[in-house]
């Protein structure tokens, strides 16, 4: 392995510090950055975090509102720290994040989240043109997205429905196309 | 498909997805649009819309991922995609930033300042050369906002830009707002920088609006363009440089009609 150049070492240090999202020891940065600007370094950490957070929030709006801001941000942060960002295409990273969240979040405790993620992805045109979700979850998703308080949402966790994304008169819609008894794991 | 043959000219706007339908449907005066390359790396309906837009408007192609100051191997798949987008939509120019943006396979989604050392100059120049040869056209390189300074550097920002110009023959995209933010954040006067910038090689100009966070202005592209930035563009015009410019707006995005109104107001302010 060839020896790293000074330039490469510098980029290693800066990149690692940014992906840590929080510089605990300023001394390491002070060795490479002019002391007048050390306090500015968190701008780059914030840029990374909020870029991802804002992009994903806009694409997963139902899931975001269901989880709540703090939980959602917790998972964004954890995802960046655990996985880093491995594609230049944001939507590829978004899909990776949804897989991560499905694995990390206790889906058994929160049976609705997986369906909400699938609906968010479908609505925003990611992946296939249809998806299986828990029956009734689309009504709940709509209430979340439109900030409508529903007294009661009829959800049947033992049934799944297949919903499709389509345009009717130039308007984006989602339509139920079939139902079945719930399987152990919902297919995306 | 027949594309408009006119070149980019005057004051245009950065194309944003949420404005697409309004741009295509409404009557407006915006003469051209800058298209973000990364928005078109994937397939989708938006390509049809861009083809439609391209019939009536000239465009430039602006990238954020060429990683000119990086040390990872140049991503040939990405470069291939840029070239195919270029060939498909025939923009007047292709630009990216004088920065690094990914390292060891991790993407920062940000424009990070290049350590302006002799080694840095050599790395950036070689990469620009490679990219220009691959794309078979000169690259247009943009100056960035930087919130830090490295401890050990061999060149000032303007010296670095001048050296890159000499070594690669590339062109430049002068981001007026980035210059003003950098100098304001350092409490310095930007006149010498503007005076030394290789203006004869500037093919495009950017204007944007940032946010003042106490001691530091952040280049958020979320606000209206400030008067100082407009004045600087006017000064450039008064010197005889009639360079196409755009307003960049990425967040806190207003309706297209409002952004177009701002564009028209700035257009009036810079008219000589």
Tab-separated table of C-alpha atoms in Angstrom, chain B residues 8-261:
chain	number	residue	atom	x	y	z
B	8	UNK	CA	-27.573	31.500	-22.523
B	9	UNK	CA	-27.777	35.256	-22.022
B	10	UNK	CA	-28.904	37.849	-19.504
B	11	UNK	CA	-30.243	36.972	-16.070
B	12	UNK	CA	-31.796	33.510	-15.731
B	13	UNK	CA	-32.821	31.197	-12.917
B	14	UNK	CA	-31.736	27.903	-11.440
B	15	UNK	CA	-34.301	25.274	-12.453
B	16	UNK	CA	-36.044	23.645	-9.492
B	17	UNK	CA	-38.452	20.698	-9.776
B	18	UNK	CA	-41.345	22.355	-7.967
B	19	UNK	CA	-41.294	25.162	-10.569
B	20	UNK	CA	-41.270	22.898	-13.609
B	21	UNK	CA	-45.000	22.988	-14.398
B	22	UNK	CA	-45.261	26.749	-13.876
B	23	UNK	CA	-42.266	27.381	-16.127
B	24	UNK	CA	-43.722	25.224	-18.878
B	25	UNK	CA	-47.271	26.556	-18.578
B	26	UNK	CA	-46.948	30.212	-17.660
B	27	UNK	CA	-45.787	33.119	-19.752
B	28	UNK	CA	-42.668	34.640	-18.281
B	29	UNK	CA	-39.596	36.582	-19.332
B	30	UNK	CA	-36.872	34.342	-17.883
B	31	UNK	CA	-34.393	33.894	-20.767
B	32	UNK	CA	-32.601	30.729	-19.636
B	33	UNK	CA	-32.195	28.144	-16.906
B	34	UNK	CA	-29.337	26.427	-15.113
B	35	UNK	CA	-30.040	22.707	-14.643
B	36	UNK	CA	-28.560	20.687	-11.769
B	37	UNK	CA	-26.985	17.577	-13.282
B	38	UNK	CA	-27.666	15.396	-10.245
B	39	UNK	CA	-31.423	15.981	-10.646
B	40	UNK	CA	-31.267	14.121	-13.952
B	41	UNK	CA	-29.060	11.146	-13.130
B	42	UNK	CA	-32.123	8.964	-12.624
B	43	UNK	CA	-34.900	8.113	-15.060
B	44	UNK	CA	-38.327	9.686	-14.603
B	45	UNK	CA	-41.034	12.000	-15.914
B	46	UNK	CA	-38.805	15.015	-15.289
B	47	UNK	CA	-36.688	14.150	-18.347
B	48	UNK	CA	-39.702	14.658	-20.615
B	49	UNK	CA	-40.298	18.021	-18.979
B	50	UNK	CA	-36.693	19.066	-19.507
B	51	UNK	CA	-36.863	18.058	-23.160
B	52	UNK	CA	-39.958	20.247	-23.482
B	53	UNK	CA	-38.305	23.159	-21.686
B	54	UNK	CA	-35.188	22.788	-23.818
B	55	UNK	CA	-37.197	23.437	-26.986
B	56	UNK	CA	-37.849	26.993	-25.813
B	57	UNK	CA	-34.913	27.880	-23.563
B	58	UNK	CA	-31.129	27.569	-23.559
B	59	UNK	CA	-29.633	25.872	-20.516
B	60	UNK	CA	-26.356	25.330	-18.703
B	61	UNK	CA	-25.545	22.161	-16.776
B	62	UNK	CA	-24.310	22.560	-13.213
B	63	UNK	CA	-22.854	19.654	-11.243
B	64	UNK	CA	-21.974	19.187	-7.596
B	65	UNK	CA	-20.258	15.799	-7.633
B	66	UNK	CA	-17.142	15.922	-9.801
B	67	UNK	CA	-15.067	16.138	-6.632
B	68	UNK	CA	-12.347	18.196	-8.332
B	69	UNK	CA	-10.255	18.442	-5.173
B	70	UNK	CA	-10.824	14.846	-4.065
B	71	UNK	CA	-8.348	11.979	-4.049
B	72	UNK	CA	-10.754	9.083	-4.706
B	73	UNK	CA	-10.600	7.763	-8.260
B	74	UNK	CA	-12.739	9.861	-10.583
B	75	UNK	CA	-16.142	8.189	-10.794
B	76	UNK	CA	-16.300	7.178	-14.437
B	77	UNK	CA	-19.932	6.018	-14.232
B	78	UNK	CA	-20.897	9.447	-12.966
B	79	UNK	CA	-18.797	11.142	-15.628
B	80	UNK	CA	-20.376	8.943	-18.294
B	81	UNK	CA	-23.831	10.001	-17.088
B	82	UNK	CA	-22.854	13.680	-17.204
B	83	UNK	CA	-21.634	13.222	-20.742
B	84	UNK	CA	-24.839	11.492	-21.807
B	85	UNK	CA	-26.951	14.237	-20.193
B	86	UNK	CA	-24.785	16.786	-21.961
B	87	UNK	CA	-25.206	15.074	-25.334
B	88	UNK	CA	-28.949	14.675	-24.819
B	89	UNK	CA	-29.787	18.228	-23.720
B	90	UNK	CA	-26.975	20.176	-25.352
B	91	UNK	CA	-26.329	22.780	-22.658
B	92	UNK	CA	-24.111	25.759	-23.456
B	93	UNK	CA	-21.698	24.830	-20.715
B	94	UNK	CA	-20.929	22.296	-17.992
B	95	UNK	CA	-19.792	23.522	-14.590
B	96	UNK	CA	-18.820	22.245	-11.161
B	97	UNK	CA	-17.174	23.628	-8.045
B	98	UNK	CA	-13.603	24.209	-6.960
B	99	UNK	CA	-14.004	21.916	-3.971
B	100	UNK	CA	-13.942	18.338	-2.783
B	101	UNK	CA	-17.205	16.625	-1.929
B	102	UNK	CA	-16.524	12.952	-1.331
B	103	UNK	CA	-13.753	10.936	0.269
B	104	UNK	CA	-13.110	7.203	0.607
B	105	UNK	CA	-16.461	6.454	-0.994
B	106	UNK	CA	-18.427	8.651	1.380
B	107	UNK	CA	-20.402	11.599	0.037
B	108	UNK	CA	-20.639	14.827	1.997
B	109	UNK	CA	-23.334	16.470	-0.143
B	110	UNK	CA	-21.430	19.669	0.483
B	111	UNK	CA	-18.759	21.808	-1.144
B	112	UNK	CA	-15.649	21.457	1.005
B	113	UNK	CA	-12.687	23.816	0.669
B	114	UNK	CA	-9.566	22.499	-1.045
B	115	UNK	CA	-6.298	22.827	0.897
B	116	UNK	CA	-4.536	25.317	-1.387
B	117	UNK	CA	-1.137	23.651	-1.319
B	118	UNK	CA	1.214	22.816	-4.197
B	119	UNK	CA	0.031	19.230	-3.958
B	120	UNK	CA	-3.593	20.379	-3.980
B	121	UNK	CA	-2.979	22.452	-7.095
B	122	UNK	CA	-1.407	19.502	-8.854
B	123	UNK	CA	-4.280	17.142	-7.900
B	124	UNK	CA	-7.024	19.572	-8.945
B	125	UNK	CA	-5.300	20.468	-12.229
B	126	UNK	CA	-4.837	16.823	-13.202
B	127	UNK	CA	-8.456	16.023	-12.433
B	128	UNK	CA	-9.764	19.011	-14.384
B	129	UNK	CA	-7.576	17.963	-17.320
B	130	UNK	CA	-8.900	14.413	-17.167
B	131	UNK	CA	-12.528	15.553	-16.991
B	132	UNK	CA	-12.108	18.052	-19.817
B	133	UNK	CA	-10.555	15.347	-22.009
B	134	UNK	CA	-13.341	12.922	-21.163
B	135	UNK	CA	-16.129	15.424	-21.786
B	136	UNK	CA	-14.291	16.797	-24.824
B	137	UNK	CA	-14.977	20.351	-23.768
B	138	UNK	CA	-13.687	22.894	-21.282
B	139	UNK	CA	-15.046	22.680	-17.772
B	140	UNK	CA	-16.408	25.782	-16.056
B	141	UNK	CA	-15.237	25.923	-12.433
B	142	UNK	CA	-16.998	27.827	-9.642
B	143	UNK	CA	-15.470	29.488	-6.581
B	144	UNK	CA	-17.111	28.342	-3.320
B	145	UNK	CA	-17.984	29.666	0.102
B	146	UNK	CA	-15.510	28.543	2.744
B	147	UNK	CA	-16.024	28.788	6.493
B	148	UNK	CA	-12.532	27.633	7.413
B	149	UNK	CA	-8.902	28.254	6.460
B	150	UNK	CA	-6.330	25.491	6.614
B	151	UNK	CA	-3.235	26.188	8.701
B	152	UNK	CA	-0.689	25.486	6.018
B	153	UNK	CA	-1.445	26.726	2.518
B	154	UNK	CA	0.787	27.902	-0.331
B	155	UNK	CA	-1.717	30.066	-2.209
B	156	UNK	CA	-4.451	32.581	-1.501
B	157	UNK	CA	-7.803	31.775	-3.112
B	158	UNK	CA	-7.232	34.145	-6.029
B	159	UNK	CA	-3.687	32.841	-6.615
B	160	UNK	CA	-5.012	29.288	-6.642
B	161	UNK	CA	-7.695	30.207	-9.185
B	162	UNK	CA	-5.150	31.967	-11.386
B	163	UNK	CA	-2.813	28.964	-11.267
B	164	UNK	CA	-5.618	26.578	-12.188
B	165	UNK	CA	-6.562	28.836	-15.063
B	166	UNK	CA	-2.980	28.748	-16.355
B	167	UNK	CA	-2.516	25.005	-15.898
B	168	UNK	CA	-5.827	23.713	-17.263
B	169	UNK	CA	-7.318	26.350	-19.550
B	170	UNK	CA	-10.651	25.823	-17.840
B	171	UNK	CA	-13.272	28.555	-17.644
B	172	UNK	CA	-14.878	29.977	-14.511
B	173	UNK	CA	-18.246	30.504	-12.952
B	174	UNK	CA	-17.925	33.521	-10.687
B	175	UNK	CA	-20.240	33.240	-7.699
B	176	UNK	CA	-20.460	36.832	-6.535
B	177	UNK	CA	-22.344	35.902	-3.377
B	178	UNK	CA	-19.706	33.350	-2.361
B	179	UNK	CA	-16.977	35.972	-2.695
B	180	UNK	CA	-18.916	38.557	-0.688
B	181	UNK	CA	-19.772	36.042	2.044
B	182	UNK	CA	-16.153	34.838	2.320
B	183	UNK	CA	-14.797	38.362	2.603
B	184	UNK	CA	-17.537	39.566	4.935
B	185	UNK	CA	-16.993	36.578	7.252
B	186	UNK	CA	-13.273	37.413	7.377
B	187	UNK	CA	-13.858	41.144	7.790
B	188	UNK	CA	-11.944	41.915	4.582
B	189	UNK	CA	-12.558	43.954	1.448
B	190	UNK	CA	-13.284	41.886	-1.700
B	191	UNK	CA	-12.270	44.568	-4.257
B	192	UNK	CA	-8.787	43.167	-4.872
B	193	UNK	CA	-10.212	39.681	-5.351
B	194	UNK	CA	-12.734	40.891	-7.922
B	195	UNK	CA	-10.073	43.044	-9.576
B	196	UNK	CA	-7.715	40.072	-9.955
B	197	UNK	CA	-10.283	37.511	-11.053
B	198	UNK	CA	-9.631	36.289	-14.628
B	199	UNK	CA	-12.832	37.895	-15.956
B	200	UNK	CA	-12.026	37.136	-19.576
B	201	UNK	CA	-12.457	33.465	-18.658
B	202	UNK	CA	-15.756	33.837	-16.777
B	203	UNK	CA	-18.614	32.162	-18.627
B	204	UNK	CA	-21.319	32.438	-16.006
B	205	UNK	CA	-22.184	34.255	-12.782
B	206	UNK	CA	-24.173	33.184	-9.711
B	207	UNK	CA	-26.173	35.317	-7.308
B	208	UNK	CA	-27.880	33.998	-4.174
B	209	UNK	CA	-29.027	35.011	-0.707
B	210	UNK	CA	-27.578	33.747	2.569
B	211	UNK	CA	-28.481	33.981	6.239
B	212	UNK	CA	-26.592	35.968	8.851
B	213	UNK	CA	-25.985	33.840	11.956
B	214	UNK	CA	-24.359	36.460	14.158
B	215	UNK	CA	-20.689	36.509	13.224
B	216	UNK	CA	-21.006	34.321	10.168
B	217	UNK	CA	-23.085	34.523	7.011
B	218	UNK	CA	-24.114	31.079	5.791
B	219	UNK	CA	-24.589	30.533	2.070
B	220	UNK	CA	-28.030	28.962	2.338
B	221	UNK	CA	-29.553	29.988	-1.011
B	222	UNK	CA	-32.710	30.556	0.981
B	223	UNK	CA	-33.171	34.332	0.785
B	224	UNK	CA	-33.492	37.111	-1.745
B	225	UNK	CA	-30.295	38.416	-3.329
B	226	UNK	CA	-28.754	41.295	-1.366
B	227	UNK	CA	-28.184	44.752	-2.876
B	228	UNK	CA	-24.373	44.463	-2.543
B	229	UNK	CA	-24.393	41.373	-4.742
B	230	UNK	CA	-26.539	43.101	-7.359
B	231	UNK	CA	-24.233	46.116	-7.273
B	232	UNK	CA	-21.204	43.905	-7.878
B	233	UNK	CA	-22.897	42.356	-10.915
B	234	UNK	CA	-23.697	45.819	-12.202
B	235	UNK	CA	-20.045	46.859	-11.782
B	236	UNK	CA	-18.975	43.846	-13.842
B	237	UNK	CA	-21.441	44.820	-16.567
B	238	UNK	CA	-20.198	48.405	-16.491
B	239	UNK	CA	-16.687	47.109	-17.169
B	240	UNK	CA	-18.030	45.654	-20.418
B	241	UNK	CA	-18.434	42.012	-19.376
B	242	UNK	CA	-21.835	40.859	-20.535
B	243	UNK	CA	-21.827	37.494	-18.797
B	244	UNK	CA	-24.942	35.330	-18.351
B	245	UNK	CA	-25.977	35.060	-14.703
B	246	UNK	CA	-28.569	33.225	-12.635
B	247	UNK	CA	-30.247	33.519	-9.267
B	248	UNK	CA	-29.801	30.359	-7.196
B	249	UNK	CA	-32.554	29.489	-4.762
B	250	UNK	CA	-32.602	26.082	-3.089
B	251	UNK	CA	-34.556	26.341	0.124
B	252	UNK	CA	-37.370	28.518	1.420
B	253	UNK	CA	-38.338	28.322	-2.231
B	254	UNK	CA	-40.998	30.848	-3.260
B	255	UNK	CA	-43.558	30.295	-6.016
B	256	UNK	CA	-42.040	30.577	-9.469
B	257	UNK	CA	-43.991	33.781	-10.118
B	258	UNK	CA	-42.368	35.437	-7.072
B	259	UNK	CA	-38.869	34.303	-7.991
B	260	UNK	CA	-39.435	35.529	-11.524
B	261	UNK	CA	-40.559	38.883	-10.092
